[in-house]
């Protein structure tokens, strides 16, 4: 897509697409990420379009020739930098959508070809004038010290990931489990956990890698709940990078699906930078894979304590998001959205707590053998009660019977005081 700057009354940025056909606007949505706001129009046909930003008043204008609206175009009050949206018709009958903005923004627009479950999409990314797309949200390296676990909730935004038999989205399950895991780590241990995304927006594979590098993460854990060709496929799996190709047919198929996420998520392929660095730490790759396998074995052991395993061995596949990261990196498949019973379980809060607890215990287990981790400072065998905790939730997270937890701490009731340190029996 070519960008044209044209001086009109005020400053306008015009971005033109090729004229092919008219059609319908069948869907509309906006995502607000840390570095951009994304606007998406679902179209029944590829069409010509014009996108213009103005300084006074601050607004974005989208012109779609001869299109009919088959959906509502609205926004919540104070939703990101968009203050309001209105629609009108030009004299020639073109549909004009006007976005009132809180501040000056740059616009980059492009068309995406149909990809299940989406039709043609017109995607518009709004970013600050001084920001490079995809980098604004990345913090300065070394901003915080300490052992950092970077948790990567798969998919997001326009990329739903696997869609379950009853319509649940993988992207939501992955984010929910990731949030529970991060909260558990940060509330209990001297090590830190951060997320690559904290809400429902898409981050390109390249930017997920860049986040791990810029934040100087020590461990990278990508969390998914994927699909399989067989609806009966079930159980959790853990993958590490394969240098020689996938270790199983399922691994190969999953890697192909995950590596294509940018297409569903809405990455402008024409502007995309290479994700995988050609000279990938040739001297350190053996260490990385070896350490990743150690972490993966800890994860499999703990996941097997709270549910079924799809494979009891560490799987390997050429996941792009694992390739360009020079630290121990794993991809966890918490289960299969395409299995009806697992889909229900993956959406269940207590099952998510059990999964988050298993991942937490595995990370502590790996930390104890990782010389980079301050394992002498780890609080093992105890749990600090946090706001919102209940005895049943703590028992689920720590994989301990409620009665045993109650007896070990002399609890006469299930009432817990925030800040109290509980002893974990059997730890």
Coordinates of C-alpha atoms in Angstrom, one line a residue:
X1 CA 0.0 0.0 0.0
X2 CA 1.4 3.4 -1.0
X3 CA 0.9 6.4 1.3
X4 CA 0.3 9.9 -0.1
X5 CA 0.6 13.2 1.8
X6 CA -1.7 15.9 0.4
X7 CA -2.0 19.4 1.8
X8 CA -5.7 20.4 2.2
X9 CA -7.4 22.7 4.6
X10 CA -5.4 21.4 7.6
X11 CA -3.1 18.5 7.3
X12 CA -4.5 15.4 5.6
X13 CA -3.0 12.0 5.1
X14 CA -4.6 10.1 2.2
X15 CA -4.1 6.4 1.7
X16 CA -5.7 5.0 -1.4
X17 CA -6.5 1.4 -2.2
X18 CA -7.2 -0.1 -5.7
X19 CA -10.7 0.1 -7.0
X20 CA -12.2 -3.2 -7.6
X21 CA -15.8 -3.6 -6.5
X22 CA -18.5 -2.2 -4.2
X23 CA -20.3 -4.2 -1.6
X24 CA -21.5 -4.2 2.0
X25 CA -20.0 -3.3 5.3
X26 CA -20.8 -6.5 7.2
X27 CA -18.9 -5.9 10.4
X28 CA -17.1 -3.3 12.4
X29 CA -14.9 -3.3 15.5
X30 CA -12.1 -1.5 17.3
X31 CA -9.2 -2.7 19.4
X32 CA -7.2 -0.5 21.7
X33 CA -3.7 -1.8 22.3
X34 CA -0.8 -0.1 24.2
X35 CA 0.8 1.2 21.0
X36 CA -2.1 1.7 18.6
X37 CA -5.8 1.7 18.0
X38 CA -7.0 -0.7 15.3
X39 CA -10.2 -0.1 13.3
X40 CA -11.5 -3.0 11.2
X41 CA -14.3 -3.0 8.6
X42 CA -15.5 -6.4 7.4
X43 CA -16.4 -6.1 3.7
X44 CA -18.2 -8.4 1.3
X45 CA -15.9 -7.3 -1.6
X46 CA -12.5 -5.7 -2.0
X47 CA -13.2 -2.0 -2.6
X48 CA -11.4 1.3 -3.2
X49 CA -11.1 3.5 -0.1
X50 CA -9.7 6.8 1.1
X51 CA -8.5 7.4 4.6
X52 CA -7.7 10.9 5.8
X53 CA -6.5 12.4 9.1
X54 CA -7.0 16.1 9.9
X55 CA -5.5 18.4 12.5
X56 CA -8.3 20.8 13.0
X57 CA -10.7 19.4 14.0
X58 CA -8.8 16.3 15.0
X59 CA -10.5 13.5 13.1
X60 CA -10.1 10.5 10.9
X61 CA -12.3 10.2 7.7
X62 CA -12.9 6.9 5.9
X63 CA -14.5 7.1 2.5
X64 CA -16.0 3.9 1.1
X65 CA -17.6 4.2 -2.4
X66 CA -21.2 3.0 -2.8
X67 CA -21.1 0.7 0.2
X68 CA -24.2 -0.2 2.2
X69 CA -24.1 -0.5 6.0
X70 CA -25.3 -3.9 7.4
X71 CA -23.9 -3.3 10.9
X72 CA -23.8 -0.7 13.6
X73 CA -20.8 1.5 13.8
X74 CA -20.5 2.8 17.3
X75 CA -18.0 3.2 20.1
X76 CA -18.2 3.5 23.9
X77 CA -17.7 6.9 25.3
X78 CA -14.1 7.7 26.0
X79 CA -13.0 4.5 24.2
X80 CA -9.3 5.0 23.7
X81 CA -8.4 8.0 21.5
X82 CA -11.7 7.8 19.6
X83 CA -14.3 10.3 21.1
X84 CA -17.1 9.6 18.7
X85 CA -18.2 8.1 15.4
X86 CA -20.6 9.4 12.8
X87 CA -21.6 8.3 9.3
X88 CA -22.9 10.3 6.3
X89 CA -23.3 10.0 2.5
X90 CA -21.5 12.1 -0.1
X91 CA -23.3 13.7 -3.0
X92 CA -22.2 10.7 -5.1
X93 CA -23.5 8.2 -2.6
X94 CA -20.2 7.2 -1.0
X95 CA -20.3 6.1 2.6
X96 CA -18.2 8.4 4.8
X97 CA -17.3 7.4 8.4
X98 CA -15.9 10.1 10.6
X99 CA -14.0 9.4 13.8
X100 CA -13.5 12.3 16.2
X101 CA -10.1 12.0 17.9
X102 CA -8.8 13.1 21.2
X103 CA -5.3 13.8 19.7
X104 CA -3.4 13.9 16.5
X105 CA -2.7 10.4 15.1
X106 CA -1.1 8.9 12.1
X107 CA -3.1 6.4 10.0
X108 CA -1.9 3.4 8.1
X109 CA -4.6 1.5 6.1
X110 CA -4.5 -1.7 4.1
X111 CA -6.8 -4.4 2.8
X112 CA -6.7 -8.1 3.8
X113 CA -7.9 -10.9 1.7
X114 CA -10.5 -13.3 3.2
X115 CA -9.3 -15.7 5.8
X116 CA -11.6 -17.9 7.9
X117 CA -13.6 -16.7 9.7
X118 CA -13.3 -13.3 8.2
X119 CA -14.2 -11.8 4.8
X120 CA -12.3 -9.0 3.2
X121 CA -11.1 -6.6 5.8
X122 CA -10.1 -2.9 5.7
X123 CA -7.7 -2.4 8.6
X124 CA -6.7 1.0 9.8
X125 CA -4.0 1.4 12.5
X126 CA -3.9 4.7 14.4
X127 CA -0.6 5.5 16.1
X128 CA 1.0 8.6 17.7
X129 CA 3.1 10.8 15.3
X130 CA 6.3 9.9 17.1
X131 CA 5.7 6.2 17.2
X132 CA 6.9 3.4 14.9
X133 CA 4.1 0.9 14.4
X134 CA 4.6 -2.1 16.8
X135 CA 7.3 -0.5 19.0
X136 CA 5.7 2.2 21.0
X137 CA 4.7 -0.1 23.8
X138 CA 8.1 -1.7 24.4
X139 CA 9.7 -0.4 27.6
X140 CA 13.3 0.6 27.9
X141 CA 15.6 -2.4 28.5
X142 CA 16.6 -3.0 32.1
X143 CA 13.8 -0.7 33.4
X144 CA 13.3 -3.2 36.2
X145 CA 15.8 -5.7 37.6
X146 CA 15.1 -9.3 38.7
X147 CA 14.2 -12.6 37.2
X148 CA 11.4 -12.1 34.7
X149 CA 9.0 -14.6 33.4
X150 CA 7.3 -13.2 30.2
X151 CA 3.9 -14.8 29.7
X152 CA 2.5 -14.7 26.2
X153 CA -1.2 -15.2 25.8
X154 CA -1.7 -16.5 22.3
X155 CA -3.7 -14.8 19.6
X156 CA -5.9 -11.7 20.4
X157 CA -7.8 -9.0 18.6
X158 CA -8.9 -10.1 15.2
X159 CA -7.1 -13.4 15.6
X160 CA -9.4 -15.6 17.7
X161 CA -7.2 -18.7 17.6
X162 CA -9.1 -21.9 17.8
X163 CA -12.9 -21.6 18.0
X164 CA -14.5 -24.3 20.2
X165 CA -17.5 -26.4 19.3
X166 CA -19.8 -24.1 21.3
X167 CA -18.2 -20.9 20.0
X168 CA -15.6 -20.1 22.8
X169 CA -12.4 -18.4 21.6
X170 CA -8.9 -19.6 22.3
X171 CA -7.7 -16.0 22.7
X172 CA -9.9 -15.5 25.7
X173 CA -9.0 -18.7 27.4
X174 CA -5.3 -18.0 26.9
X175 CA -5.6 -14.5 28.3
X176 CA -7.6 -15.7 31.4
X177 CA -5.1 -18.4 32.2
X178 CA -2.1 -16.0 31.6
X179 CA -3.6 -13.4 33.9
X180 CA -4.1 -15.9 36.7
X181 CA -0.6 -17.2 36.3
X182 CA 1.0 -13.6 36.4
X183 CA -1.1 -12.7 39.4
X184 CA 0.0 -15.8 41.2
X185 CA 3.7 -15.2 40.5
X186 CA 3.7 -11.5 41.4
X187 CA 1.6 -12.1 44.5
X188 CA 3.8 -14.9 46.0
X189 CA 7.4 -14.7 44.8
X190 CA 10.4 -12.3 44.5
X191 CA 10.6 -13.1 40.8
X192 CA 8.4 -11.1 38.3
X193 CA 5.9 -11.9 35.7
X194 CA 4.7 -9.7 32.8
X195 CA 2.4 -10.3 29.9
X196 CA 2.9 -9.6 26.2
X197 CA -0.7 -8.5 26.1
X198 CA -3.1 -7.6 28.9
X199 CA -6.3 -7.3 27.0
X200 CA -7.9 -8.3 23.7
X201 CA -5.7 -6.9 21.0
X202 CA -3.3 -8.6 18.5
X203 CA 0.4 -8.5 18.8
X204 CA 2.4 -9.6 15.8
X205 CA 4.8 -12.6 16.1
X206 CA 7.7 -10.1 15.5
X207 CA 6.5 -7.9 18.3
X208 CA 6.1 -10.8 20.8
X209 CA 9.8 -11.6 20.1
X210 CA 10.8 -8.0 20.4
X211 CA 9.1 -7.8 23.8
X212 CA 11.1 -10.7 25.1
X213 CA 14.3 -9.1 23.9
X214 CA 13.6 -5.5 25.0
X215 CA 12.3 -6.5 28.5
X216 CA 15.3 -8.8 29.0
X217 CA 13.1 -11.7 30.0
X218 CA 14.7 -14.8 31.5
X219 CA 12.0 -17.2 30.6
X220 CA 9.3 -17.1 27.8
X221 CA 6.0 -19.1 28.2
X222 CA 3.4 -18.9 25.4
X223 CA 0.0 -20.1 26.4
X224 CA -2.5 -21.6 24.0
X225 CA -5.6 -23.9 23.9
X226 CA -5.6 -25.0 20.4
X227 CA -7.5 -27.2 17.9
X228 CA -7.0 -30.6 16.3
X229 CA -8.4 -32.3 13.2
X230 CA -9.9 -34.9 15.5
X231 CA -12.6 -33.7 17.8
X232 CA -11.6 -36.4 20.3
X233 CA -8.0 -35.0 20.7
X234 CA -7.5 -34.0 24.4
X235 CA -5.0 -33.2 27.0
X236 CA -2.2 -30.7 27.5
X237 CA 1.1 -30.6 25.6
X238 CA 4.3 -28.6 25.9
X239 CA 6.4 -27.7 22.9
X240 CA 10.0 -26.4 22.5
X241 CA 11.8 -25.2 19.4
X242 CA 12.7 -27.9 16.9
X243 CA 15.8 -27.3 14.8
X244 CA 14.9 -30.3 12.5
X245 CA 11.2 -30.0 12.0
X246 CA 8.2 -31.1 14.0
X247 CA 8.5 -34.2 16.2
X248 CA 4.9 -35.2 15.4
X249 CA 2.2 -34.7 12.8
X250 CA 0.1 -32.7 15.4
X251 CA 3.1 -30.6 16.2
X252 CA 3.7 -29.8 12.5
X253 CA 0.0 -28.9 12.0
X254 CA -0.1 -26.7 15.1
X255 CA 3.1 -24.9 14.2
X256 CA 1.7 -24.1 10.7
X257 CA -1.5 -22.7 12.3
X258 CA 0.3 -20.6 14.9
X259 CA 2.9 -19.3 12.4
X260 CA 0.0 -18.1 10.2
X261 CA -1.5 -16.0 13.1
X262 CA -0.3 -12.7 11.6
X263 CA -2.6 -13.3 8.6
X264 CA -5.6 -13.7 10.9
X265 CA -4.4 -11.0 13.3
X266 CA -4.2 -8.4 10.5
X267 CA -0.5 -7.8 9.9
X268 CA 0.3 -5.8 6.7
X269 CA 2.6 -8.3 5.0
X270 CA 4.0 -5.6 2.8
X271 CA 5.4 -3.8 5.9
X272 CA 6.3 -6.8 8.0
X273 CA 10.0 -7.2 9.1
X274 CA 11.6 -10.6 9.3
X275 CA 10.6 -12.3 12.5
X276 CA 13.5 -14.8 12.7
X277 CA 17.0 -13.4 12.8
X278 CA 19.2 -15.3 10.3
X279 CA 22.1 -15.5 12.7
X280 CA 20.2 -16.9 15.6
X281 CA 22.8 -17.3 18.4
X282 CA 24.6 -20.3 16.8
X283 CA 26.7 -20.6 19.9
X284 CA 23.8 -20.4 22.3
X285 CA 21.2 -22.5 20.6
X286 CA 22.2 -25.7 22.3
X287 CA 22.0 -24.1 25.7
X288 CA 18.6 -22.6 24.9
X289 CA 17.1 -25.8 23.7
X290 CA 18.5 -27.8 26.6
X291 CA 17.1 -25.3 29.2
X292 CA 13.8 -25.1 27.3
X293 CA 13.5 -28.9 27.6
X294 CA 14.2 -28.8 31.4
X295 CA 11.4 -26.2 31.8
X296 CA 9.1 -28.2 29.6
X297 CA 9.6 -31.4 31.6
X298 CA 8.7 -29.5 34.8
X299 CA 5.6 -28.2 33.1
X300 CA 4.5 -31.6 31.9
X301 CA 5.0 -33.1 35.3
X302 CA 2.8 -30.5 37.0
X303 CA 0.2 -30.4 34.2
X304 CA -0.1 -34.1 34.5
X305 CA -1.1 -33.7 38.2
X306 CA -4.2 -31.6 37.4
X307 CA -5.4 -33.1 34.1
X308 CA -4.7 -35.4 31.2
X309 CA -1.7 -35.0 29.0
X310 CA -2.0 -35.3 25.2
X311 CA 1.7 -36.4 25.1
X312 CA 3.8 -37.4 28.1
X313 CA 7.0 -36.4 26.3
X314 CA 8.2 -32.9 25.4
X315 CA 7.1 -32.1 21.8
X316 CA 9.1 -30.1 19.4
X317 CA 8.0 -28.0 16.4
X318 CA 9.2 -24.9 14.5
X319 CA 7.0 -22.3 16.1
X320 CA 8.1 -18.9 14.9
X321 CA 7.5 -17.2 18.2
X322 CA 10.1 -19.6 19.8
X323 CA 12.8 -19.3 17.1
X324 CA 14.1 -15.8 17.6
X325 CA 14.2 -15.7 21.4
X326 CA 17.6 -16.4 23.0
X327 CA 16.2 -17.6 26.4
X328 CA 14.4 -20.8 27.5
X329 CA 11.1 -20.6 25.6
X330 CA 8.2 -23.0 25.6
X331 CA 4.7 -23.1 24.1
X332 CA 2.0 -24.7 26.3
X333 CA -1.2 -26.1 24.8
X334 CA -3.5 -26.2 27.9
X335 CA -6.0 -28.4 26.0
X336 CA -8.1 -28.5 22.9
X337 CA -11.0 -26.1 22.2
X338 CA -12.2 -28.6 19.6
X339 CA -13.0 -31.1 22.3
X340 CA -16.4 -30.3 23.8
X341 CA -15.6 -31.4 27.3
X342 CA -12.2 -29.7 27.3
X343 CA -13.7 -26.5 25.9
X344 CA -16.1 -26.4 28.9
X345 CA -13.2 -27.1 31.3
X346 CA -11.0 -24.5 29.8
X347 CA -13.6 -21.8 30.4
X348 CA -14.2 -23.0 34.0
X349 CA -12.6 -20.7 36.6
X350 CA -11.5 -23.4 38.9
X351 CA -9.9 -25.4 36.1
X352 CA -8.1 -22.3 35.0
X353 CA -6.9 -21.8 38.6
X354 CA -5.6 -25.4 38.6
X355 CA -3.8 -24.9 35.3
X356 CA -2.3 -21.6 36.4
X357 CA -1.2 -23.3 39.7
X358 CA 0.5 -26.1 37.7
X359 CA 2.4 -23.7 35.5
X360 CA 3.4 -21.7 38.6
X361 CA 4.7 -24.7 40.4
X362 CA 6.6 -25.8 37.3
X363 CA 8.2 -22.4 37.0
X364 CA 9.3 -22.5 40.6
X365 CA 10.7 -26.0 40.0
X366 CA 12.7 -24.8 37.0
X367 CA 13.8 -21.7 38.9
X368 CA 15.4 -23.9 41.6
X369 CA 17.7 -25.4 39.0
X370 CA 18.3 -22.3 37.0
X371 CA 21.5 -20.6 38.1
X372 CA 20.2 -17.2 36.9
X373 CA 17.2 -17.4 39.3
X374 CA 17.5 -16.2 42.9
X375 CA 16.2 -19.6 44.1
X376 CA 17.5 -18.9 47.7
X377 CA 14.9 -16.2 48.0
X378 CA 11.9 -18.3 46.8
X379 CA 9.1 -18.7 49.2
X380 CA 8.5 -22.5 49.0
X381 CA 6.0 -24.4 51.1
X382 CA 3.9 -21.3 51.9
X383 CA 1.2 -19.1 50.4
X384 CA 0.4 -15.5 51.2
X385 CA -3.3 -14.8 51.2
X386 CA -4.2 -12.1 48.7
X387 CA -7.4 -10.1 48.2
X388 CA -10.1 -12.2 46.7
X389 CA -8.5 -15.5 47.7
X390 CA -10.7 -18.3 49.1
X391 CA -9.7 -21.6 50.6
X392 CA -11.1 -23.5 47.6
X393 CA -9.2 -21.3 45.1
X394 CA -5.9 -21.7 47.0
X395 CA -6.4 -25.4 47.2
X396 CA -7.0 -25.6 43.5
X397 CA -3.9 -23.5 42.7
X398 CA -1.6 -25.5 44.9
X399 CA -3.2 -28.9 44.1
X400 CA -3.9 -29.6 47.8
X401 CA -7.1 -30.9 49.4
X402 CA -9.0 -28.2 51.3
X403 CA -9.2 -30.4 54.4
X404 CA -5.4 -30.8 54.4
X405 CA -4.9 -27.1 53.9
X406 CA -7.3 -26.4 56.8
X407 CA -5.6 -28.9 59.1
X408 CA -2.1 -27.8 58.4
X409 CA -3.0 -24.2 59.3
X410 CA -5.4 -24.9 62.2
X411 CA -8.2 -23.1 60.4
X412 CA -11.5 -23.4 62.3
X413 CA -13.4 -21.8 59.4
X414 CA -12.9 -20.9 55.7
X415 CA -12.4 -17.3 56.6
X416 CA -9.0 -16.0 55.6
X417 CA -7.1 -12.8 56.6
X418 CA -5.4 -11.0 53.7
X419 CA -1.7 -11.1 54.3
X420 CA -1.6 -14.3 56.3
X421 CA 1.0 -16.8 55.4
X422 CA -0.4 -20.3 55.0
X423 CA 1.7 -23.5 55.3
X424 CA 1.3 -25.8 52.2
X425 CA 1.3 -29.4 53.4
X426 CA 3.5 -31.8 51.4
X427 CA 5.5 -29.0 49.8

